[in-house]
Structure formats: structure tokens, C-alpha cells
Amino acid sequence: MTTRSRQKLTLLRELVPRRSRVLILTHDNPDPDSLASGAALRFLLAEVCAAESTLAFGGIVGRAENRALLRYLPIKAQPVEALSLEAFDLLALVDTQPRTGNNSLPPDRLPAIVIDHHPLRRQTRQVPFRDIRRGYGATSTILTQYLRAAEISPEARLATALFYAIQSETQDLGREASQADVEAALYLYPFTNRRLLPRIEYSRVPPEYFRALGRVLKNAVIHDGVVVSRLGELEYPDMVAEMADLLLRLEDAQWAICLGTYGEDLFVSLRTSEEDAHAGAFIRKAVGRIGAAGGHGMMAGGRIPLKNQGVKAVAKLEERLIRRFLRALKVSPGPGLRLVP
């Protein structure tokens, strides 16, 4: 727990009127860190401000572990399309920021609260309450510190969500984890429901997962330590991140890049085993102004609207993006070596 968290908690109490209605938005297609930190903020606002909060997201929850979080834990998130933003007194963003292109906050609306662990965005500087800690591995760590500052012990299911989110986001405290993440995980673990943790981590996956796995292996090409795969049409958007995480486990791979389409968008996921590799900067440069992208040092993602482009046009776009990535990494964009001949 830090002095900064105590100060931020005081500011939060001053900003949120008692019994106000707050809409908490995660990023679209939310992951465990986004869902858990949103649930923790809702719980915190209820306890310290007597505020009634609603947790909502755009997109879908597709990954098996993420669906398990909603099934077993007190997340209670709902699609933002079913809500009217005008019905709420305040808007909050967790694990995302204004105009990142990965949340459903209207571009002309400024939230009152932003809590995130990604690099600070220019628009976020205008937000009345902002707590951006890019050195942290998970937004859930920030919320855990708030709970400790308020001297509130999390109940078992919320503690389980926060603990799993930190573990998932940092790959068991091995990827971009700070000392604060380690301390938060150690604090939360005694409160967790240890019977639920394996149900979430090893949740059952649908047949579509294995079909996608077949495509990612069949299409994977290795370029000098960079493994690239095009998944085609996705069952859910965050499948590209799931498969990029998997490909990065390939021996001698330093970078993994996965691309796939869902609806009217092309999704791109970038992973690296190199610390401080500036993956977020790489993907922003590659995507440019044709879409939105961002991330951390070792992981990043992007989303590009396709605007009714045909299959051939999408294939050319993917090829162009792959060449940009490889050039930025100073790797020859030749035919490469197929992972599965």
C-alpha cells in the first residue's frame, strides 16, 4: 500500500457524491484485469461513497477464462448497448483511457474517473480523477491498494477475481510485474477461494478454440525469431491475443504476431519475450492512422476498421502490416519458414 493510494482514495471520496449513480466501463472484449478492476471499483464506491455503480463493456466476452470469471465471481457486467449513458451521474474507465479506440465511451464524452496501468494518453490529462501507473503490471493492483487504503478486506470471490487478474495479466508475476503487483498478490491470496481458481484457469474451451488452434499452427510462419500467423475469421476478438501468447512459447521466438477479423474489424495482437521492447510503440507505428493501437513494453494490440473491404483487400492489408512489423524489427520480410510444413 502506498501514500499515493491513500491520497487518491481521499480525492475519490471528494469527487463522488453520496448515493450517486456511476457507470464503470471496461475496455471492449474485456480481459480478467479489466473485469476484476471494474468489479473492485464498484465495490469500493459502494463502501466509501454509498454510490450505486453499474459495470459495462462493449464487444463480447469470448475467451473461456473470461467467461468463467463472469460465471463464478461477482463481476455482474453487462453490455453497454443495453444502457443509457444519460441515466448516470458519473462515468468511469478502468484498464483503458479516453479515445484509445478499445472502449465504448463516446468520443465527445469525458469520464470523471480513469484508473489504468497503460501509458498516459493526452486526453486523460483532462479527466478530474486519473490514476495512471504504467509501471504496474495490472490495474487490479491499483484497486487492491485502494481497498487496503480504505481498510476494507475483500470478500472471497472479489479477492479471487483480483488475484487471478494480476496473475493472468503478468503471467504468474513473470511478465512486467512490479513489486506492487507481487505485494498485492501476496495480500489477496489468503482471501481467495482456492477451489474456484483452477476452475477459472483451466476452464473448458469450445470446439471453436481447437479449430482456431489448427489454423494458427497451419498458418504460422517464422522469420528470424519472429513468428507470425493469420487466423482469418475469429470466433471472438481476443482470440488473437490468446494465440499470440501461445505462439510466443515457441522455442527461440522473441516476437509473436497474430491477425484476424471479427465483424467489420481487423484485430492484431503483438507479444514479445524481450523486456522493455516497446511493443506498444511498435504497433502504434505499424497501424498508424488507419486504426487504433496501444499496449505495454511486452504486449500490445490494435483494431482496424475494414469498411466493407473484400477478402483480397483484407489479405493485402494484413501483408502490409506484417511487412511493417518485420521492417521495424529489422527482420527480412521474405517467405519465412512454415512452423507446420
mmCIF file of N, CA and C in Angstrom, residues 126-176:
data_model
loop_
_atom_site.group_PDB
_atom_site.id
_atom_site.type_symbol
_atom_site.label_atom_id
_atom_site.label_comp_id
_atom_site.label_asym_id
_atom_site.label_seq_id
_atom_site.Cartn_x
_atom_site.Cartn_y
_atom_site.Cartn_z
ATOM 1 N N GLN A 126 -7.156 15.617 -19.036
ATOM 2 C CA GLN A 126 -8.300 16.484 -18.746
ATOM 3 C C GLN A 126 -9.282 15.860 -17.762
ATOM 4 N N VAL A 127 -9.068 14.603 -17.378
ATOM 5 C CA VAL A 127 -10.005 13.883 -16.518
ATOM 6 C C VAL A 127 -9.843 14.346 -15.065
ATOM 7 N N PRO A 128 -10.936 14.670 -14.378
ATOM 8 C CA PRO A 128 -10.834 15.166 -12.991
ATOM 9 C C PRO A 128 -10.103 14.223 -12.048
ATOM 10 N N PHE A 129 -10.427 12.921 -12.103
ATOM 11 C CA PHE A 129 -9.732 11.931 -11.272
ATOM 12 C C PHE A 129 -9.049 10.933 -12.194
ATOM 13 N N ARG A 130 -7.738 10.922 -12.189
ATOM 14 C CA ARG A 130 -6.976 9.980 -13.005
ATOM 15 C C ARG A 130 -5.855 9.377 -12.160
ATOM 16 N N ASP A 131 -5.691 8.101 -12.290
ATOM 17 C CA ASP A 131 -4.599 7.393 -11.621
ATOM 18 C C ASP A 131 -3.998 6.429 -12.636
ATOM 19 N N ILE A 132 -2.916 6.843 -13.266
ATOM 20 C CA ILE A 132 -2.263 6.077 -14.330
ATOM 21 C C ILE A 132 -0.900 5.625 -13.821
ATOM 22 N N ARG A 133 -0.722 4.327 -13.723
ATOM 23 C CA ARG A 133 0.532 3.791 -13.194
ATOM 24 C C ARG A 133 1.109 2.795 -14.195
ATOM 25 N N ARG A 134 1.848 3.306 -15.164
ATOM 26 C CA ARG A 134 2.348 2.469 -16.245
ATOM 27 C C ARG A 134 3.416 1.486 -15.782
ATOM 28 N N GLY A 135 3.967 1.693 -14.601
ATOM 29 C CA GLY A 135 4.950 0.753 -14.077
ATOM 30 C C GLY A 135 4.339 -0.468 -13.428
ATOM 31 N N TYR A 136 3.009 -0.464 -13.273
ATOM 32 C CA TYR A 136 2.315 -1.601 -12.663
ATOM 33 C C TYR A 136 1.961 -2.618 -13.750
ATOM 34 N N GLY A 137 1.932 -3.887 -13.364
ATOM 35 C CA GLY A 137 1.586 -4.930 -14.313
ATOM 36 C C GLY A 137 0.100 -5.100 -14.506
ATOM 37 N N ALA A 138 -0.724 -4.577 -13.585
ATOM 38 C CA ALA A 138 -2.168 -4.783 -13.669
ATOM 39 C C ALA A 138 -2.915 -3.623 -13.015
ATOM 40 N N THR A 139 -4.050 -3.259 -13.607
ATOM 41 C CA THR A 139 -4.918 -2.250 -12.987
ATOM 42 C C THR A 139 -5.499 -2.789 -11.686
ATOM 43 N N SER A 140 -5.686 -4.093 -11.596
ATOM 44 C CA SER A 140 -6.227 -4.705 -10.378
ATOM 45 C C SER A 140 -5.322 -4.454 -9.172
ATOM 46 N N THR A 141 -4.043 -4.272 -9.400
ATOM 47 C CA THR A 141 -3.126 -3.952 -8.300
ATOM 48 C C THR A 141 -3.463 -2.588 -7.709
ATOM 49 N N ILE A 142 -3.777 -1.619 -8.574
ATOM 50 C CA ILE A 142 -4.143 -0.279 -8.090
ATOM 51 C C ILE A 142 -5.399 -0.358 -7.233
ATOM 52 N N LEU A 143 -6.407 -1.094 -7.699
ATOM 53 C CA LEU A 143 -7.660 -1.209 -6.943
ATOM 54 C C LEU A 143 -7.447 -1.957 -5.634
ATOM 55 N N THR A 144 -6.563 -2.936 -5.630
ATOM 56 C CA THR A 144 -6.253 -3.646 -4.385
ATOM 57 C C THR A 144 -5.645 -2.685 -3.370
ATOM 58 N N GLN A 145 -4.790 -1.794 -3.836
ATOM 59 C CA GLN A 145 -4.206 -0.796 -2.938
ATOM 60 C C GLN A 145 -5.267 0.159 -2.396
ATOM 61 N N TYR A 146 -6.249 0.504 -3.222
ATOM 62 C CA TYR A 146 -7.341 1.353 -2.743
ATOM 63 C C TYR A 146 -8.118 0.661 -1.618
ATOM 64 N N LEU A 147 -8.407 -0.625 -1.811
ATOM 65 C CA LEU A 147 -9.137 -1.368 -0.784
ATOM 66 C C LEU A 147 -8.349 -1.392 0.523
ATOM 67 N N ARG A 148 -7.063 -1.582 0.424
ATOM 68 C CA ARG A 148 -6.229 -1.598 1.631
ATOM 69 C C ARG A 148 -6.181 -0.218 2.286
ATOM 70 N N ALA A 149 -6.106 0.827 1.462
ATOM 71 C CA ALA A 149 -6.095 2.189 1.998
ATOM 72 C C ALA A 149 -7.398 2.499 2.728
ATOM 73 N N ALA A 150 -8.505 1.943 2.241
ATOM 74 C CA ALA A 150 -9.813 2.135 2.881
ATOM 75 C C ALA A 150 -10.028 1.180 4.053
ATOM 76 N N GLU A 151 -9.043 0.304 4.276
ATOM 77 C CA GLU A 151 -9.105 -0.704 5.347
ATOM 78 C C GLU A 151 -10.326 -1.611 5.173
ATOM 79 N N ILE A 152 -10.549 -2.006 3.908
ATOM 80 C CA ILE A 152 -11.650 -2.908 3.564
ATOM 81 C C ILE A 152 -11.052 -4.228 3.091
ATOM 82 N N SER A 153 -11.373 -5.300 3.762
ATOM 83 C CA SER A 153 -10.914 -6.622 3.334
ATOM 84 C C SER A 153 -11.862 -7.142 2.254
ATOM 85 N N PRO A 154 -11.334 -7.561 1.114
ATOM 86 C CA PRO A 154 -12.218 -8.050 0.045
ATOM 87 C C PRO A 154 -12.829 -9.391 0.410
ATOM 88 N N GLU A 155 -14.106 -9.578 0.060
ATOM 89 C CA GLU A 155 -14.699 -10.892 0.285
ATOM 90 C C GLU A 155 -14.075 -11.884 -0.696
ATOM 91 N N ALA A 156 -14.286 -13.167 -0.460
ATOM 92 C CA ALA A 156 -13.512 -14.217 -1.126
ATOM 93 C C ALA A 156 -13.597 -14.157 -2.648
ATOM 94 N N ARG A 157 -14.786 -13.953 -3.193
ATOM 95 C CA ARG A 157 -14.914 -14.008 -4.649
ATOM 96 C C ARG A 157 -14.279 -12.792 -5.327
ATOM 97 N N LEU A 158 -14.387 -11.615 -4.705
ATOM 98 C CA LEU A 158 -13.722 -10.436 -5.261
ATOM 99 C C LEU A 158 -12.205 -10.594 -5.162
ATOM 100 N N ALA A 159 -11.718 -11.097 -4.044
ATOM 101 C CA ALA A 159 -10.283 -11.338 -3.886
ATOM 102 C C ALA A 159 -9.792 -12.329 -4.936
ATOM 103 N N THR A 160 -10.598 -13.346 -5.215
ATOM 104 C CA THR A 160 -10.240 -14.347 -6.225
ATOM 105 C C THR A 160 -10.139 -13.700 -7.599
ATOM 106 N N ALA A 161 -11.095 -12.829 -7.928
ATOM 107 C CA ALA A 161 -11.069 -12.140 -9.221
ATOM 108 C C ALA A 161 -9.826 -11.270 -9.353
ATOM 109 N N LEU A 162 -9.528 -10.494 -8.313
ATOM 110 C CA LEU A 162 -8.363 -9.604 -8.353
ATOM 111 C C LEU A 162 -7.061 -10.397 -8.426
ATOM 112 N N PHE A 163 -6.966 -11.453 -7.633
ATOM 113 C CA PHE A 163 -5.752 -12.276 -7.629
ATOM 114 C C PHE A 163 -5.547 -12.922 -8.993
ATOM 115 N N TYR A 164 -6.612 -13.515 -9.547
ATOM 116 C CA TYR A 164 -6.474 -14.160 -10.848
ATOM 117 C C TYR A 164 -6.120 -13.136 -11.926
ATOM 118 N N ALA A 165 -6.695 -11.946 -11.840
ATOM 119 C CA ALA A 165 -6.415 -10.903 -12.831
ATOM 120 C C ALA A 165 -4.935 -10.518 -12.811
ATOM 121 N N ILE A 166 -4.371 -10.338 -11.631
ATOM 122 C CA ILE A 166 -2.948 -9.979 -11.526
ATOM 123 C C ILE A 166 -2.074 -11.109 -12.066
ATOM 124 N N GLN A 167 -2.412 -12.341 -11.694
ATOM 125 C CA GLN A 167 -1.647 -13.491 -12.176
ATOM 126 C C GLN A 167 -1.740 -13.626 -13.695
ATOM 127 N N SER A 168 -2.929 -13.423 -14.229
ATOM 128 C CA SER A 168 -3.144 -13.562 -15.670
ATOM 129 C C SER A 168 -2.433 -12.463 -16.441
ATOM 130 N N GLU A 169 -2.576 -11.230 -15.983
ATOM 131 C CA GLU A 169 -2.001 -10.083 -16.692
ATOM 132 C C GLU A 169 -0.476 -10.115 -16.698
ATOM 133 N N THR A 170 0.108 -10.648 -15.635
ATOM 134 C CA THR A 170 1.572 -10.676 -15.518
ATOM 135 C C THR A 170 2.161 -12.062 -15.778
ATOM 136 N N GLN A 171 1.313 -13.004 -16.237
ATOM 137 C CA GLN A 171 1.734 -14.394 -16.449
ATOM 138 C C GLN A 171 2.450 -14.924 -15.201
ATOM 139 N N ASP A 172 1.672 -15.026 -14.118
ATOM 140 C CA ASP A 172 2.167 -15.526 -12.831
ATOM 141 C C ASP A 172 3.340 -14.703 -12.311
ATOM 142 N N LEU A 173 3.186 -13.369 -12.431
ATOM 143 C CA LEU A 173 4.160 -12.396 -11.923
ATOM 144 C C LEU A 173 5.500 -12.491 -12.644
ATOM 145 N N GLY A 174 5.488 -13.046 -13.875
ATOM 146 C CA GLY A 174 6.728 -13.173 -14.631
ATOM 147 C C GLY A 174 6.851 -12.193 -15.776
ATOM 148 N N ARG A 175 5.764 -11.454 -16.110
ATOM 149 C CA ARG A 175 5.803 -10.523 -17.235
ATOM 150 C C ARG A 175 5.397 -9.132 -16.763
ATOM 151 N N GLU A 176 6.327 -8.213 -16.794
ATOM 152 C CA GLU A 176 6.071 -6.811 -16.462
ATOM 153 C C GLU A 176 5.464 -6.635 -15.063
#
